[in-house]
Amino acid sequence: MSRRVALSLAAGVVVLGGAGAFALAYAGDQPPALAHSTARYTAPHGDQDGSLSFSTEVTASPGVKSLKVLAYPASSSLAEKEPTAKEMAAAEQALCKAVDNDTVRCVYTTRVTAADAASSPHGSWRVAALATATDGTTTLDTKAAGFTVR
């Protein structure tokens, strides 16, 4: 092999190796990712309360610190401007359990009384979710799931 070919090959290996190292470093800094998000609303019936349940999987390479959840009517003023991460900081927290080293399964459930249902707007609702990794990075999904109140 000529010296020129060997030098070109060595330079190519260095460039590809550097690109691979950059890709691995960048992959470690990804914000949390939500997957398989679902919401289920059960209306109160008779003297029994209903419920709202939201579940999702959150993956973050540094680990997951928390998941905040907020349900809101799709026809509300909040839907027009969509919730912000700052507003979501005051939302209720889901309970999360580890699936593996960087993935947790989070579930949020709340009771819905007959009075709650009567005073809530009927129609489409959305669930916003704010995931926070242990390194402080966040992901806000303002339309993580949806449900209908009848």
Coordinates of C-alpha atoms in Angstrom, one line a residue, residues 75-139:
S75 CA -61.4 24.5 24.1
S76 CA -59.9 26.5 27.0
S77 CA -57.7 29.5 27.0
L78 CA -54.9 27.3 28.3
A79 CA -55.2 25.2 25.1
E80 CA -55.0 28.3 23.0
K81 CA -51.5 29.3 24.3
E82 CA -50.6 25.8 25.6
P83 CA -49.1 25.3 29.1
T84 CA -45.5 26.2 29.6
A85 CA -42.8 24.4 31.6
K86 CA -43.0 27.1 34.2
E87 CA -46.8 26.6 34.6
M88 CA -46.3 22.8 34.7
A89 CA -44.0 23.1 37.7
A90 CA -47.0 23.6 39.8
A91 CA -48.9 20.6 38.3
E92 CA -49.4 17.3 40.1
Q93 CA -46.8 14.7 40.1
A94 CA -47.2 11.1 38.8
L95 CA -45.9 8.1 40.5
C96 CA -43.0 6.5 38.6
K97 CA -41.4 3.0 38.9
A98 CA -38.2 1.9 37.2
V99 CA -38.5 -0.4 34.1
D100 CA -34.7 -0.4 33.6
N101 CA -31.7 1.9 34.2
D102 CA -33.0 4.8 32.2
T103 CA -36.7 4.2 31.7
V104 CA -39.6 4.6 34.2
R105 CA -43.3 3.8 33.9
C106 CA -45.3 6.7 35.3
V107 CA -49.0 6.7 36.3
Y108 CA -51.1 9.5 37.5
T109 CA -54.6 8.8 38.8
T110 CA -57.2 11.2 40.3
R111 CA -60.7 10.8 41.6
V112 CA -63.5 12.5 39.7
T113 CA -66.6 13.3 41.9
A114 CA -70.1 14.0 40.5
A115 CA -69.6 17.6 41.4
D116 CA -66.3 17.7 39.5
A117 CA -67.9 16.2 36.5
A118 CA -70.9 18.6 36.6
S119 CA -68.6 21.6 36.7
S120 CA -66.1 20.5 34.1
P121 CA -66.5 21.4 30.4
H122 CA -67.7 18.6 28.2
G123 CA -65.8 17.6 25.1
S124 CA -62.2 17.0 24.3
W125 CA -59.5 17.3 26.9
R126 CA -55.7 17.1 26.7
V127 CA -53.1 15.9 29.1
A128 CA -49.8 17.8 29.3
A129 CA -46.7 16.1 30.8
L130 CA -43.4 17.6 31.9
A131 CA -40.6 15.1 32.3
T132 CA -37.5 16.1 34.2
A133 CA -34.3 14.1 34.1
T134 CA -31.9 13.9 37.0
D135 CA -29.5 16.3 35.2
G136 CA -32.2 19.0 35.0
T137 CA -33.1 18.6 31.3
T138 CA -36.8 18.7 30.6
T139 CA -39.3 17.7 28.0

